[in-house]
Amino acid sequence: MKIDTKDFCIRPGEKVNLKKWPTTGKPICASKVEYKNLLEKHIEHMSALQQLLYASDRYALLLVFQGMDAAGKDGAIRHVMSGVNPQGCEVSSFKQPSAEELQHDFLWRSTQRLPERGRIGIFNRSYYEEVLAVRVHPELLRSEGLAEELRDDKDIWKQRYRSIVEMENHLHRNGTRIVKIFLHLSAEEQRKRFLARIDEPAKNWKFSLADIHERKFWKRYMEAFEECLRATSTRHAPWFAVPADDKDNARLIVSQIVLDALGDLRMSYPRTTPNRRIELQAIRKLLVK
């Protein structure tokens, strides 16, 4: 089955109703063996493109992963990016902001981790938490130390969307390509995954009471995601809403999205100049003596 990533791309300005966006779909592969073979091919191709990205040293790629707890962000990153050279890739996970981070603007801590040219940066959660978790929990906004006039609930989210879009446009103009992936999980599948984390000892570490607490705000999170996806999916930094109930399918879709993003870049290996060839031949003579 051919994976057309346009099926999952949210068009700029498109009104998003997540109840109508699927959390599952027709299996891409007929068997587990077929899935593993296809994912391996994707990984091999990605590895080659990542090497080319590093060698050409003209672009950076930023992958942003967002989703509810247990949506599969960690697993997607681990499986899809398993073939990428660690020297050319860095994963940053954003938890609750530190006291130092709260003394800066809401984009500051993530801009410190942006990828260099030639590299892939992966954000496991990101600056988007500031219009998602913070919007669902207004008390977090009050703890950020902003002046009262800057905390106007009628305006602050629009202002933050604007700041995000402007920042992403700036990065695009300077060679960073941004792909944003929302792993769209159903509440029922999340319940099953939480139960598995409780029932399977090897997964106990993944579970906390905070996960159950956040589950109570499911509807508010979906509303925050809908508004965020609509306001910040742009031509240069699109959002992809990937059905996440089937982990295998989700990983194949994510890997194809990353391959498409890398494949769209105009990259080539640096050409060797005539003088450099003469130098290399001279060195070769020394080595073959």
mmCIF file of C-alpha atoms in Angstrom:
data_model
loop_
_atom_site.group_PDB
_atom_site.id
_atom_site.type_symbol
_atom_site.label_atom_id
_atom_site.label_comp_id
_atom_site.label_asym_id
_atom_site.label_seq_id
_atom_site.Cartn_x
_atom_site.Cartn_y
_atom_site.Cartn_z
ATOM 1 C CA MET A 1 0.000 0.000 0.000
ATOM 2 C CA LYS A 2 1.436 3.355 -1.071
ATOM 3 C CA ILE A 3 1.683 5.962 1.676
ATOM 4 C CA ASP A 4 0.549 9.386 0.472
ATOM 5 C CA THR A 5 1.518 11.780 3.240
ATOM 6 C CA LYS A 6 -0.708 14.498 1.788
ATOM 7 C CA ASP A 7 -3.636 12.525 3.238
ATOM 8 C CA PHE A 8 -2.427 13.460 6.717
ATOM 9 C CA CYS A 9 -1.318 17.036 6.089
ATOM 10 C CA ILE A 10 -3.403 19.849 7.549
ATOM 11 C CA ARG A 11 -3.789 22.607 5.014
ATOM 12 C CA PRO A 12 -3.006 26.170 6.131
ATOM 13 C CA GLY A 13 -6.039 27.735 7.791
ATOM 14 C CA GLU A 14 -8.051 24.525 7.611
ATOM 15 C CA LYS A 15 -10.627 24.179 10.374
ATOM 16 C CA VAL A 16 -9.808 21.035 12.332
ATOM 17 C CA ASN A 17 -12.395 18.806 13.981
ATOM 18 C CA LEU A 18 -10.436 15.973 15.570
ATOM 19 C CA LYS A 19 -13.591 13.920 16.065
ATOM 20 C CA LYS A 20 -13.680 13.580 12.282
ATOM 21 C CA TRP A 21 -9.964 12.877 11.889
ATOM 22 C CA PRO A 22 -9.294 9.129 12.108
ATOM 23 C CA THR A 23 -7.189 7.653 14.870
ATOM 24 C CA THR A 24 -6.828 4.403 12.928
ATOM 25 C CA GLY A 25 -6.886 3.315 9.316
ATOM 26 C CA LYS A 26 -6.456 0.434 6.914
ATOM 27 C CA PRO A 27 -3.247 -1.493 7.703
ATOM 28 C CA ILE A 28 -0.428 -0.487 5.389
ATOM 29 C CA CYS A 29 1.139 -3.949 5.593
ATOM 30 C CA ALA A 30 -0.540 -7.362 5.555
ATOM 31 C CA SER A 31 1.779 -8.905 8.143
ATOM 32 C CA LYS A 32 4.331 -8.088 10.825
ATOM 33 C CA VAL A 33 7.108 -9.371 8.568
ATOM 34 C CA GLU A 34 6.031 -7.073 5.751
ATOM 35 C CA TYR A 35 5.878 -4.167 8.200
ATOM 36 C CA LYS A 36 9.411 -4.816 9.460
ATOM 37 C CA ASN A 37 10.761 -5.110 5.917
ATOM 38 C CA LEU A 38 9.138 -1.863 4.802
ATOM 39 C CA LEU A 39 10.254 0.022 7.897
ATOM 40 C CA GLU A 40 13.788 -1.274 7.376
ATOM 41 C CA LYS A 41 13.772 0.021 3.788
ATOM 42 C CA HIS A 42 12.564 3.412 5.028
ATOM 43 C CA ILE A 43 15.301 3.478 7.667
ATOM 44 C CA GLU A 44 18.030 2.584 5.138
ATOM 45 C CA HIS A 45 16.839 5.289 2.754
ATOM 46 C CA MET A 46 16.659 7.791 5.617
ATOM 47 C CA SER A 47 20.182 6.940 6.699
ATOM 48 C CA ALA A 48 21.487 7.674 3.203
ATOM 49 C CA LEU A 49 19.605 10.979 3.035
ATOM 50 C CA GLN A 50 20.805 11.968 6.503
ATOM 51 C CA GLN A 51 24.402 11.374 5.417
ATOM 52 C CA LEU A 52 23.779 13.564 2.374
ATOM 53 C CA LEU A 53 22.215 16.242 4.606
ATOM 54 C CA TYR A 54 25.331 16.214 6.782
ATOM 55 C CA ALA A 55 27.742 16.277 3.837
ATOM 56 C CA SER A 56 25.984 19.060 1.924
ATOM 57 C CA ASP A 57 25.749 21.197 5.105
ATOM 58 C CA ARG A 58 23.105 23.517 3.669
ATOM 59 C CA TYR A 59 19.934 22.658 5.561
ATOM 60 C CA ALA A 60 18.788 21.525 8.991
ATOM 61 C CA LEU A 61 15.682 19.452 9.649
ATOM 62 C CA LEU A 62 13.540 19.939 12.754
ATOM 63 C CA LEU A 63 10.967 17.273 13.607
ATOM 64 C CA VAL A 64 8.366 18.228 16.200
ATOM 65 C CA PHE A 65 6.330 15.487 17.896
ATOM 66 C CA GLN A 66 3.191 16.293 19.869
ATOM 67 C CA GLY A 67 0.372 14.143 21.176
ATOM 68 C CA MET A 68 -1.433 12.998 24.268
ATOM 69 C CA ASP A 69 0.268 10.778 26.854
ATOM 70 C CA ALA A 70 0.861 7.250 25.454
ATOM 71 C CA ALA A 71 0.367 8.448 21.855
ATOM 72 C CA GLY A 72 3.646 6.776 20.877
ATOM 73 C CA LYS A 73 6.048 9.713 20.557
ATOM 74 C CA ASP A 74 8.966 7.902 22.192
ATOM 75 C CA GLY A 75 8.358 4.716 20.209
ATOM 76 C CA ALA A 76 8.038 6.522 16.889
ATOM 77 C CA ILE A 77 11.296 8.396 17.482
ATOM 78 C CA ARG A 78 13.114 5.253 18.624
ATOM 79 C CA HIS A 79 11.967 3.029 15.736
ATOM 80 C CA VAL A 80 11.861 5.496 12.858
ATOM 81 C CA MET A 81 15.178 7.201 13.618
ATOM 82 C CA SER A 82 17.052 4.021 14.580
ATOM 83 C CA GLY A 83 19.236 4.079 11.460
ATOM 84 C CA VAL A 84 20.287 7.702 11.695
ATOM 85 C CA ASN A 85 23.872 8.454 12.692
ATOM 86 C CA PRO A 86 23.744 9.774 16.288
ATOM 87 C CA GLN A 87 26.428 12.342 15.408
ATOM 88 C CA GLY A 88 23.989 14.001 13.022
ATOM 89 C CA CYS A 89 20.858 13.842 15.139
ATOM 90 C CA GLU A 90 19.810 15.124 18.564
ATOM 91 C CA VAL A 91 16.597 14.445 20.498
ATOM 92 C CA SER A 92 15.356 17.048 22.977
ATOM 93 C CA SER A 93 12.533 16.267 25.398
ATOM 94 C CA PHE A 94 10.757 19.209 26.986
ATOM 95 C CA LYS A 95 9.287 18.680 30.428
ATOM 96 C CA GLN A 96 8.074 21.264 32.942
ATOM 97 C CA PRO A 97 10.089 24.497 32.520
ATOM 98 C CA SER A 98 12.856 25.186 35.016
ATOM 99 C CA ALA A 99 13.071 28.363 37.111
ATOM 100 C CA GLU A 100 15.693 29.727 34.709
ATOM 101 C CA GLU A 101 13.563 28.965 31.650
ATOM 102 C CA LEU A 102 10.563 30.719 33.181
ATOM 103 C CA GLN A 103 12.638 33.918 33.364
ATOM 104 C CA HIS A 104 12.733 34.039 29.550
ATOM 105 C CA ASP A 105 10.173 34.257 26.773
ATOM 106 C CA PHE A 106 8.281 31.036 26.051
ATOM 107 C CA LEU A 107 10.350 30.214 22.944
ATOM 108 C CA TRP A 108 13.744 30.654 24.603
ATOM 109 C CA ARG A 109 14.376 27.170 25.947
ATOM 110 C CA SER A 110 13.551 25.435 22.653
ATOM 111 C CA THR A 111 15.608 27.801 20.506
ATOM 112 C CA GLN A 112 18.658 26.715 22.515
ATOM 113 C CA ARG A 113 18.195 23.222 21.071
ATOM 114 C CA LEU A 114 17.605 24.001 17.415
ATOM 115 C CA PRO A 115 19.656 21.823 15.029
ATOM 116 C CA GLU A 116 22.734 23.091 13.241
ATOM 117 C CA ARG A 117 22.950 22.964 9.457
ATOM 118 C CA GLY A 118 23.566 19.423 8.309
ATOM 119 C CA ARG A 119 21.774 17.903 11.289
ATOM 120 C CA ILE A 120 18.370 16.620 12.336
ATOM 121 C CA GLY A 121 16.807 17.927 15.527
ATOM 122 C CA ILE A 122 13.898 16.102 17.151
ATOM 123 C CA PHE A 123 11.634 17.758 19.703
ATOM 124 C CA ASN A 124 9.708 15.299 21.870
ATOM 125 C CA ARG A 125 7.079 17.844 22.890
ATOM 126 C CA SER A 126 8.145 21.399 22.199
ATOM 127 C CA TYR A 127 7.328 25.086 22.413
ATOM 128 C CA TYR A 128 3.809 24.024 21.419
ATOM 129 C CA GLU A 129 3.227 22.980 25.032
ATOM 130 C CA GLU A 130 2.862 26.702 25.690
ATOM 131 C CA VAL A 131 -0.374 26.795 23.680
ATOM 132 C CA LEU A 132 -1.518 23.305 24.683
ATOM 133 C CA ALA A 133 -0.799 22.281 28.288
ATOM 134 C CA VAL A 134 -0.580 25.913 29.400
ATOM 135 C CA ARG A 135 -3.887 26.711 27.734
ATOM 136 C CA VAL A 136 -5.583 23.719 29.354
ATOM 137 C CA HIS A 137 -4.089 24.680 32.730
ATOM 138 C CA PRO A 138 -4.252 28.505 33.044
ATOM 139 C CA GLU A 139 -2.548 28.329 36.448
ATOM 140 C CA LEU A 140 0.664 27.463 34.580
ATOM 141 C CA LEU A 141 0.435 30.746 32.719
ATOM 142 C CA ARG A 142 0.117 32.650 35.986
ATOM 143 C CA SER A 143 3.318 30.993 37.215
ATOM 144 C CA GLU A 144 5.326 32.287 34.237
ATOM 145 C CA GLY A 145 5.778 35.721 35.786
ATOM 146 C CA LEU A 146 4.209 37.691 32.940
ATOM 147 C CA ALA A 147 2.787 41.128 33.610
ATOM 148 C CA GLU A 148 -0.970 41.095 34.005
ATOM 149 C CA GLU A 149 -1.564 42.978 30.752
ATOM 150 C CA LEU A 150 0.384 40.281 28.914
ATOM 151 C CA ARG A 151 -1.823 37.511 30.323
ATOM 152 C CA ASP A 152 -5.073 38.636 28.705
ATOM 153 C CA ASP A 153 -6.841 35.348 28.000
ATOM 154 C CA LYS A 154 -8.652 36.857 25.016
ATOM 155 C CA ASP A 155 -5.441 37.739 23.221
ATOM 156 C CA ILE A 156 -2.465 35.768 24.500
ATOM 157 C CA TRP A 157 -3.066 32.591 22.490
ATOM 158 C CA LYS A 158 -3.379 34.476 19.211
ATOM 159 C CA GLN A 159 -0.186 36.335 20.072
ATOM 160 C CA ARG A 160 1.622 33.087 20.850
ATOM 161 C CA TYR A 161 0.430 31.482 17.609
ATOM 162 C CA ARG A 162 1.758 34.539 15.795
ATOM 163 C CA SER A 163 5.121 34.320 17.563
ATOM 164 C CA ILE A 164 5.415 30.625 16.689
ATOM 165 C CA VAL A 165 4.540 31.111 13.022
ATOM 166 C CA GLU A 166 6.914 34.057 12.687
ATOM 167 C CA MET A 167 9.718 32.090 14.331
ATOM 168 C CA GLU A 168 9.137 29.090 12.066
ATOM 169 C CA ASN A 169 9.093 31.332 8.991
ATOM 170 C CA HIS A 170 12.370 32.867 10.124
ATOM 171 C CA LEU A 171 13.929 29.408 10.499
ATOM 172 C CA HIS A 172 12.696 28.379 7.052
ATOM 173 C CA ARG A 173 14.250 31.481 5.486
ATOM 174 C CA ASN A 174 17.536 30.496 7.091
ATOM 175 C CA GLY A 175 17.614 26.886 5.949
ATOM 176 C CA THR A 176 15.823 24.949 8.694
ATOM 177 C CA ARG A 177 13.004 22.784 7.405
ATOM 178 C CA ILE A 178 10.292 22.029 9.957
ATOM 179 C CA VAL A 179 7.942 19.048 10.018
ATOM 180 C CA LYS A 180 5.370 18.817 12.804
ATOM 181 C CA ILE A 181 3.702 15.527 13.658
ATOM 182 C CA PHE A 182 0.600 15.226 15.831
ATOM 183 C CA LEU A 183 0.066 11.605 16.845
ATOM 184 C CA HIS A 184 -3.725 11.393 17.005
ATOM 185 C CA LEU A 185 -4.701 8.842 19.643
ATOM 186 C CA SER A 186 -8.206 7.870 20.733
ATOM 187 C CA ALA A 187 -9.213 8.031 24.395
ATOM 188 C CA GLU A 188 -10.034 4.314 24.321
ATOM 189 C CA GLU A 189 -6.627 3.338 22.973
ATOM 190 C CA GLN A 190 -4.962 5.529 25.586
ATOM 191 C CA ARG A 191 -6.949 3.673 28.283
ATOM 192 C CA LYS A 192 -5.686 0.331 26.952
ATOM 193 C CA ARG A 193 -2.076 1.536 26.876
ATOM 194 C CA PHE A 194 -2.329 2.855 30.420
ATOM 195 C CA LEU A 195 -3.623 -0.519 31.570
ATOM 196 C CA ALA A 196 -0.706 -2.229 29.810
ATOM 197 C CA ARG A 197 1.708 0.062 31.629
ATOM 198 C CA ILE A 198 0.181 -1.033 34.918
ATOM 199 C CA ASP A 199 -0.123 -4.755 34.111
ATOM 200 C CA GLU A 200 3.306 -5.249 32.514
ATOM 201 C CA PRO A 201 6.143 -4.798 35.064
ATOM 202 C CA ALA A 202 8.590 -3.705 32.360
ATOM 203 C CA LYS A 203 6.298 -0.768 31.556
ATOM 204 C CA ASN A 204 5.527 0.331 35.122
ATOM 205 C CA TRP A 205 8.122 3.094 34.938
ATOM 206 C CA LYS A 206 6.172 4.767 32.140
ATOM 207 C CA PHE A 207 3.079 5.331 34.271
ATOM 208 C CA SER A 208 2.260 7.917 36.931
ATOM 209 C CA LEU A 209 -0.850 9.273 38.600
ATOM 210 C CA ALA A 210 -0.278 12.514 36.690
ATOM 211 C CA ASP A 211 -1.206 10.640 33.502
ATOM 212 C CA ILE A 212 -4.635 9.841 34.914
ATOM 213 C CA HIS A 213 -5.052 13.427 36.090
ATOM 214 C CA GLU A 214 -4.363 14.773 32.594
ATOM 215 C CA ARG A 215 -6.809 12.297 31.079
ATOM 216 C CA LYS A 216 -9.620 14.154 32.862
ATOM 217 C CA PHE A 217 -8.916 17.134 30.611
ATOM 218 C CA TRP A 218 -9.200 15.186 27.356
ATOM 219 C CA LYS A 219 -11.905 17.375 25.809
ATOM 220 C CA ARG A 220 -10.047 20.576 26.634
ATOM 221 C CA TYR A 221 -6.849 19.168 25.157
ATOM 222 C CA MET A 222 -8.635 18.241 21.937
ATOM 223 C CA GLU A 223 -10.016 21.768 21.669
ATOM 224 C CA ALA A 224 -6.550 23.223 22.272
ATOM 225 C CA PHE A 225 -5.024 20.919 19.648
ATOM 226 C CA GLU A 226 -7.734 21.799 17.110
ATOM 227 C CA GLU A 227 -7.123 25.521 17.455
ATOM 228 C CA CYS A 228 -3.346 25.093 17.481
ATOM 229 C CA LEU A 229 -3.282 22.915 14.355
ATOM 230 C CA ARG A 230 -5.505 25.341 12.477
ATOM 231 C CA ALA A 231 -3.516 28.419 13.481
ATOM 232 C CA THR A 232 0.024 27.106 12.987
ATOM 233 C CA SER A 233 -0.015 24.693 10.043
ATOM 234 C CA THR A 234 1.666 26.623 7.246
ATOM 235 C CA ARG A 235 3.119 25.859 3.834
ATOM 236 C CA HIS A 236 6.659 26.050 5.168
ATOM 237 C CA ALA A 237 5.964 24.268 8.479
ATOM 238 C CA PRO A 238 2.981 21.936 8.032
ATOM 239 C CA TRP A 239 1.278 19.801 10.645
ATOM 240 C CA PHE A 240 0.591 16.132 9.932
ATOM 241 C CA ALA A 241 -2.179 14.472 11.954
ATOM 242 C CA VAL A 242 -1.093 10.822 12.027
ATOM 243 C CA PRO A 243 -3.554 8.125 13.207
ATOM 244 C CA ALA A 244 -1.810 6.672 16.251
ATOM 245 C CA ASP A 245 -4.004 3.803 17.496
ATOM 246 C CA ASP A 246 -2.016 1.367 15.330
ATOM 247 C CA LYS A 247 1.646 1.846 16.268
ATOM 248 C CA ASP A 248 3.010 0.015 13.215
ATOM 249 C CA ASN A 249 0.964 2.102 10.802
ATOM 250 C CA ALA A 250 1.876 5.308 12.610
ATOM 251 C CA ARG A 251 5.598 4.554 12.424
ATOM 252 C CA LEU A 252 5.453 3.833 8.708
ATOM 253 C CA ILE A 253 3.545 7.059 8.061
ATOM 254 C CA VAL A 254 5.979 9.066 10.186
ATOM 255 C CA SER A 255 8.980 7.549 8.422
ATOM 256 C CA GLN A 256 7.474 8.403 5.024
ATOM 257 C CA ILE A 257 6.836 11.989 6.163
ATOM 258 C CA VAL A 258 10.486 12.327 7.187
ATOM 259 C CA LEU A 259 11.673 10.762 3.911
ATOM 260 C CA ASP A 260 9.532 13.182 1.920
ATOM 261 C CA ALA A 261 10.913 16.145 3.856
ATOM 262 C CA LEU A 262 14.515 15.093 3.257
ATOM 263 C CA GLY A 263 13.829 14.151 -0.345
ATOM 264 C CA ASP A 264 12.439 17.614 -1.095
ATOM 265 C CA LEU A 265 15.741 19.276 -0.202
ATOM 266 C CA ARG A 266 18.163 20.214 -2.943
ATOM 267 C CA MET A 267 21.231 18.400 -1.707
ATOM 268 C CA SER A 268 24.395 17.064 -3.287
ATOM 269 C CA TYR A 269 27.779 15.909 -2.108
ATOM 270 C CA PRO A 270 30.485 18.614 -2.296
ATOM 271 C CA ARG A 271 32.325 18.524 -5.592
ATOM 272 C CA THR A 272 36.065 17.959 -5.603
ATOM 273 C CA THR A 273 38.005 20.746 -7.346
ATOM 274 C CA PRO A 274 40.861 20.011 -9.784
ATOM 275 C CA ASN A 275 43.396 21.325 -7.236
ATOM 276 C CA ARG A 276 41.923 19.094 -4.566
ATOM 277 C CA ARG A 277 42.187 16.083 -6.888
ATOM 278 C CA ILE A 278 45.870 16.829 -7.487
ATOM 279 C CA GLU A 279 46.387 17.068 -3.716
ATOM 280 C CA LEU A 280 44.592 13.769 -3.123
ATOM 281 C CA GLN A 281 46.605 11.986 -5.801
ATOM 282 C CA ALA A 282 49.817 13.227 -4.203
ATOM 283 C CA ILE A 283 48.672 11.899 -0.838
ATOM 284 C CA ARG A 284 47.711 8.588 -2.471
ATOM 285 C CA LYS A 285 51.247 8.159 -3.821
ATOM 286 C CA LEU A 286 52.591 8.529 -0.296
ATOM 287 C CA LEU A 287 50.191 5.891 0.999
ATOM 288 C CA VAL A 288 50.974 3.260 -1.642
ATOM 289 C CA LYS A 289 54.757 3.361 -1.204
#
